[in-house]
Amino acid sequence: MVIKALIFDFDGLLMDTETTLLDSWRAEWTRHGLRLDESTFFADHGGDTTDDQYALLAAAAGPGFDRAASHARRTAYRNERHRSLGLTAGMADWLREAEGLGLRLAVASSSRREWVAGHLARTGDLARFEVLACGDEVAGHKPDPAVYRLALDRLGLPPEAAVAFEDTPHGVSAAVAAGLRCVAIPNLYAHNARFGQATKLLQSAADCTLATLLADLEAAT
């Protein structure tokens, strides 16, 4: 079936909010004279892990830990970083190219709709996306395929008519479970060896044109 739509993950794929997240937590651990264990920082599932991260920091920092103050500092730090944060390398070109090819665009993210829409509006890219399907609209987070199924339902398309784009192994698993072909562009904190389920693996959206990529996908079916 001809590809009619592209469905993108958000965090780490369209925008590198993973680095700002890690940096904000690293700064808080350092403030308490502690070292964040970065090897276990990123979860193997979508959704919010804030409470878990604060529980770890509070246990390490001891009884004097002030979560409210920590959260205020961390949020302010991250918000400042986000003021100048744009799309990841090559992604703006892909989105423009997709529009020229007449492709429909969607986002399928485990994050809240307010978060996704706010960032895309800030960069002027929100109007490019016909559909947003977000974590606060489904019961399960990736690798649960619910958010991809919601995106397909809102597009009114079968999975064979769309391609997913992901930056994490659990995101790829969610897309594949929804019946989608999935192009993986691993984020800085995900190992390439864990993307065996992906239909195709790239290091960056800048590696090739979107037209070339889609032609390769269609030729392989």
Tab-separated table of N, CA and C in Angstrom, residues 110-190:
chain	number	residue	atom	x	y	z
A	110	SER	N	4.197	9.536	24.189
A	110	SER	CA	3.758	9.177	25.544
A	110	SER	C	3.640	10.397	26.440
A	111	SER	N	4.111	11.539	25.988
A	111	SER	CA	4.011	12.768	26.776
A	111	SER	C	2.616	13.386	26.683
A	112	ARG	N	2.365	14.328	27.575
A	112	ARG	CA	1.074	15.004	27.589
A	112	ARG	C	0.892	15.849	26.339
A	113	ARG	N	-0.356	16.019	25.923
A	113	ARG	CA	-0.670	16.822	24.745
A	113	ARG	C	-0.192	18.273	24.921
A	114	GLU	N	-0.359	18.824	26.115
A	114	GLU	CA	0.053	20.197	26.377
A	114	GLU	C	1.547	20.373	26.121
A	115	TRP	N	2.344	19.388	26.536
A	115	TRP	CA	3.788	19.427	26.356
A	115	TRP	C	4.164	19.406	24.877
A	116	VAL	N	3.610	18.448	24.147
A	116	VAL	CA	3.920	18.282	22.720
A	116	VAL	C	3.470	19.502	21.923
A	117	ALA	N	2.222	19.883	22.102
A	117	ALA	CA	1.674	21.005	21.342
A	117	ALA	C	2.398	22.310	21.675
A	118	GLY	N	2.754	22.493	22.941
A	118	GLY	CA	3.429	23.721	23.340
A	118	GLY	C	4.781	23.887	22.673
A	119	HIS	N	5.560	22.820	22.640
A	119	HIS	CA	6.875	22.890	22.002
A	119	HIS	C	6.764	23.082	20.494
A	120	LEU	N	5.850	22.369	19.865
A	120	LEU	CA	5.696	22.509	18.416
A	120	LEU	C	5.161	23.888	18.044
A	121	ALA	N	4.317	24.448	18.893
A	121	ALA	CA	3.834	25.807	18.643
A	121	ALA	C	4.971	26.807	18.790
A	122	ARG	N	5.842	26.588	19.780
A	122	ARG	CA	6.964	27.494	20.011
A	122	ARG	C	7.895	27.559	18.800
A	123	THR	N	8.108	26.432	18.130
A	123	THR	CA	9.000	26.413	16.967
A	123	THR	C	8.270	26.712	15.656
A	124	GLY	N	6.955	26.918	15.736
A	124	GLY	CA	6.186	27.217	14.538
A	124	GLY	C	5.840	26.005	13.705
A	125	ASP	N	5.907	24.804	14.299
A	125	ASP	CA	5.675	23.574	13.543
A	125	ASP	C	4.349	22.883	13.852
A	126	LEU	N	3.598	23.390	14.809
A	126	LEU	CA	2.377	22.694	15.214
A	126	LEU	C	1.393	22.529	14.067
A	127	ALA	N	1.235	23.563	13.247
A	127	ALA	CA	0.243	23.515	12.166
A	127	ALA	C	0.574	22.474	11.110
A	128	ARG	N	1.818	22.008	11.085
A	128	ARG	CA	2.189	20.985	10.101
A	128	ARG	C	1.519	19.642	10.400
A	129	PHE	N	1.154	19.426	11.664
A	129	PHE	CA	0.661	18.117	12.089
A	129	PHE	C	-0.864	18.095	12.143
A	130	GLU	N	-1.430	17.225	11.346
A	130	GLU	CA	-2.881	17.070	11.302
A	130	GLU	C	-3.408	16.416	12.572
A	131	VAL	N	-2.613	15.507	13.137
A	131	VAL	CA	-3.061	14.709	14.281
A	131	VAL	C	-2.000	14.709	15.376
A	132	LEU	N	-2.434	14.889	16.620
A	132	LEU	CA	-1.611	14.627	17.793
A	132	LEU	C	-2.303	13.534	18.602
A	133	ALA	N	-1.558	12.505	18.956
A	133	ALA	CA	-2.052	11.450	19.843
A	133	ALA	C	-1.055	11.371	20.996
A	134	CYS	N	-1.531	11.570	22.227
A	134	CYS	CA	-0.597	11.776	23.339
A	134	CYS	C	-0.885	10.874	24.533
A	135	GLY	N	0.086	10.814	25.443
A	135	GLY	CA	0.031	9.887	26.553
A	135	GLY	C	-1.109	10.108	27.511
A	136	ASP	N	-1.586	11.351	27.621
A	136	ASP	CA	-2.702	11.613	28.529
A	136	ASP	C	-4.053	11.288	27.887
A	137	GLU	N	-4.017	10.702	26.691
A	137	GLU	CA	-5.253	10.324	25.996
A	137	GLU	C	-5.425	8.808	25.890
A	138	VAL	N	-4.462	8.046	26.402
A	138	VAL	CA	-4.532	6.585	26.336
A	138	VAL	C	-4.209	5.996	27.700
A	139	ALA	N	-4.595	4.746	27.888
A	139	ALA	CA	-4.383	4.098	29.184
A	139	ALA	C	-2.963	3.573	29.348
A	140	GLY	N	-2.346	3.146	28.241
A	140	GLY	CA	-1.025	2.536	28.324
A	140	GLY	C	0.031	3.353	27.605
A	141	HIS	N	1.254	3.324	28.130
A	141	HIS	CA	2.368	4.024	27.499
A	141	HIS	C	3.248	3.041	26.736
A	142	LYS	N	3.991	3.547	25.778
A	142	LYS	CA	4.896	2.709	25.000
A	142	LYS	C	5.782	1.880	25.945
A	143	PRO	N	5.965	0.571	25.677
A	143	PRO	CA	5.749	-0.159	24.431
A	143	PRO	C	4.318	-0.583	24.124
A	144	ASP	N	3.365	-0.186	24.960
A	144	ASP	CA	1.959	-0.408	24.613
A	144	ASP	C	1.655	0.360	23.319
A	145	PRO	N	0.997	-0.261	22.350
A	145	PRO	CA	0.746	0.389	21.056
A	145	PRO	C	-0.433	1.351	21.038
A	146	ALA	N	-1.047	1.600	22.198
A	146	ALA	CA	-2.301	2.360	22.233
A	146	ALA	C	-2.200	3.721	21.559
A	147	VAL	N	-1.106	4.449	21.787
A	147	VAL	CA	-1.012	5.803	21.243
A	147	VAL	C	-0.853	5.772	19.716
A	148	TYR	N	-0.206	4.747	19.197
A	148	TYR	CA	-0.123	4.611	17.743
A	148	TYR	C	-1.468	4.221	17.144
A	149	ARG	N	-2.191	3.367	17.825
A	149	ARG	CA	-3.525	3.001	17.339
A	149	ARG	C	-4.455	4.212	17.349
A	150	LEU	N	-4.296	5.071	18.359
A	150	LEU	CA	-5.098	6.287	18.413
A	150	LEU	C	-4.747	7.203	17.241
A	151	ALA	N	-3.467	7.345	16.955
A	151	ALA	CA	-3.046	8.190	15.828
A	151	ALA	C	-3.607	7.663	14.514
A	152	LEU	N	-3.540	6.358	14.309
A	152	LEU	CA	-4.075	5.761	13.083
A	152	LEU	C	-5.589	5.949	12.996
A	153	ASP	N	-6.256	5.799	14.134
A	153	ASP	CA	-7.702	5.993	14.152
A	153	ASP	C	-8.068	7.423	13.772
A	154	ARG	N	-7.338	8.390	14.290
A	154	ARG	CA	-7.615	9.792	13.977
A	154	ARG	C	-7.259	10.141	12.524
A	155	LEU	N	-6.280	9.449	11.990
A	155	LEU	CA	-5.942	9.633	10.583
A	155	LEU	C	-6.929	8.913	9.665
A	156	GLY	N	-7.613	7.903	10.215
A	156	GLY	CA	-8.535	7.103	9.405
A	156	GLY	C	-7.799	6.212	8.418
A	157	LEU	N	-6.616	5.726	8.831
A	157	LEU	CA	-5.780	4.925	7.940
A	157	LEU	C	-5.434	3.583	8.568
A	158	PRO	N	-5.224	2.555	7.733
A	158	PRO	CA	-4.692	1.297	8.243
A	158	PRO	C	-3.195	1.440	8.468
A	159	PRO	N	-2.592	0.606	9.291
A	159	PRO	CA	-1.155	0.743	9.561
A	159	PRO	C	-0.287	0.599	8.318
A	160	GLU	N	-0.750	-0.130	7.332
A	160	GLU	CA	0.036	-0.325	6.110
A	160	GLU	C	0.231	0.970	5.329
A	161	ALA	N	-0.604	1.973	5.584
A	161	ALA	CA	-0.546	3.234	4.835
A	161	ALA	C	0.281	4.301	5.543
A	162	ALA	N	0.944	3.935	6.647
A	162	ALA	CA	1.725	4.921	7.411
A	162	ALA	C	3.070	4.343	7.815
A	163	VAL	N	3.970	5.227	8.164
A	163	VAL	CA	5.295	4.847	8.669
A	163	VAL	C	5.531	5.591	9.973
A	164	ALA	N	6.061	4.891	10.968
A	164	ALA	CA	6.387	5.500	12.253
A	164	ALA	C	7.868	5.827	12.322
A	165	PHE	N	8.194	6.824	13.140
A	165	PHE	CA	9.579	7.227	13.370
A	165	PHE	C	9.810	7.300	14.877
A	166	GLU	N	10.844	6.609	15.351
A	166	GLU	CA	11.084	6.498	16.792
A	166	GLU	C	12.558	6.624	17.142
A	167	ASP	N	12.816	6.946	18.412
A	167	ASP	CA	14.199	7.086	18.878
A	167	ASP	C	14.557	6.124	19.999
A	168	THR	N	13.595	5.296	20.462
A	168	THR	CA	13.852	4.358	21.549
A	168	THR	C	13.388	2.960	21.176
A	169	PRO	N	13.992	1.923	21.775
A	169	PRO	CA	13.541	0.556	21.507
A	169	PRO	C	12.084	0.320	21.902
A	170	HIS	N	11.658	0.874	23.045
A	170	HIS	CA	10.260	0.649	23.451
A	170	HIS	C	9.288	1.391	22.534
A	171	GLY	N	9.743	2.498	21.951
A	171	GLY	CA	8.912	3.193	20.974
A	171	GLY	C	8.758	2.384	19.703
A	172	VAL	N	9.864	1.794	19.252
A	172	VAL	CA	9.800	0.919	18.079
A	172	VAL	C	8.864	-0.256	18.347
A	173	SER	N	8.970	-0.845	19.529
A	173	SER	CA	8.096	-1.973	19.878
A	173	SER	C	6.626	-1.578	19.811
A	174	ALA	N	6.302	-0.372	20.284
A	174	ALA	CA	4.923	0.110	20.244
A	174	ALA	C	4.435	0.257	18.814
A	175	ALA	N	5.270	0.849	17.957
A	175	ALA	CA	4.881	1.049	16.564
A	175	ALA	C	4.676	-0.282	15.852
A	176	VAL	N	5.603	-1.208	16.060
A	176	VAL	CA	5.512	-2.517	15.409
A	176	VAL	C	4.282	-3.268	15.904
A	177	ALA	N	3.991	-3.166	17.203
A	177	ALA	CA	2.809	-3.837	17.752
A	177	ALA	C	1.520	-3.279	17.168
A	178	ALA	N	1.558	-2.019	16.713
A	178	ALA	CA	0.388	-1.406	16.070
A	178	ALA	C	0.323	-1.748	14.581
A	179	GLY	N	1.298	-2.528	14.098
A	179	GLY	CA	1.289	-2.955	12.704
A	179	GLY	C	2.024	-2.033	11.749
A	180	LEU	N	2.781	-1.077	12.284
A	180	LEU	CA	3.453	-0.080	11.464
A	180	LEU	C	4.886	-0.488	11.114
A	181	ARG	N	5.333	-0.071	9.946
A	181	ARG	CA	6.754	-0.059	9.670
A	181	ARG	C	7.348	1.076	10.490
A	182	CYS	N	8.582	0.873	10.976
A	182	CYS	CA	9.155	1.892	11.862
A	182	CYS	C	10.611	2.176	11.510
A	183	VAL	N	10.896	3.446	11.278
A	183	VAL	CA	12.258	3.915	11.060
A	183	VAL	C	12.789	4.398	12.405
A	184	ALA	N	13.923	3.853	12.827
A	184	ALA	CA	14.519	4.236	14.096
A	184	ALA	C	15.672	5.205	13.881
A	185	ILE	N	15.657	6.279	14.656
A	185	ILE	CA	16.778	7.222	14.716
A	185	ILE	C	17.137	7.309	16.199
A	186	PRO	N	18.015	6.421	16.689
A	186	PRO	CA	18.288	6.345	18.125
A	186	PRO	C	18.745	7.677	18.714
A	187	ASN	N	18.216	7.991	19.891
A	187	ASN	CA	18.688	9.193	20.575
A	187	ASN	C	20.085	8.943	21.144
A	188	LEU	N	20.677	9.958	21.729
A	188	LEU	CA	22.062	9.870	22.189
A	188	LEU	C	22.268	8.836	23.291
A	189	TYR	N	21.182	8.384	23.925
A	189	TYR	CA	21.294	7.528	25.097
A	189	TYR	C	20.778	6.111	24.845
A	190	ALA	N	20.495	5.794	23.584
A	190	ALA	CA	19.980	4.467	23.217
A	190	ALA	C	20.991	3.780	22.301
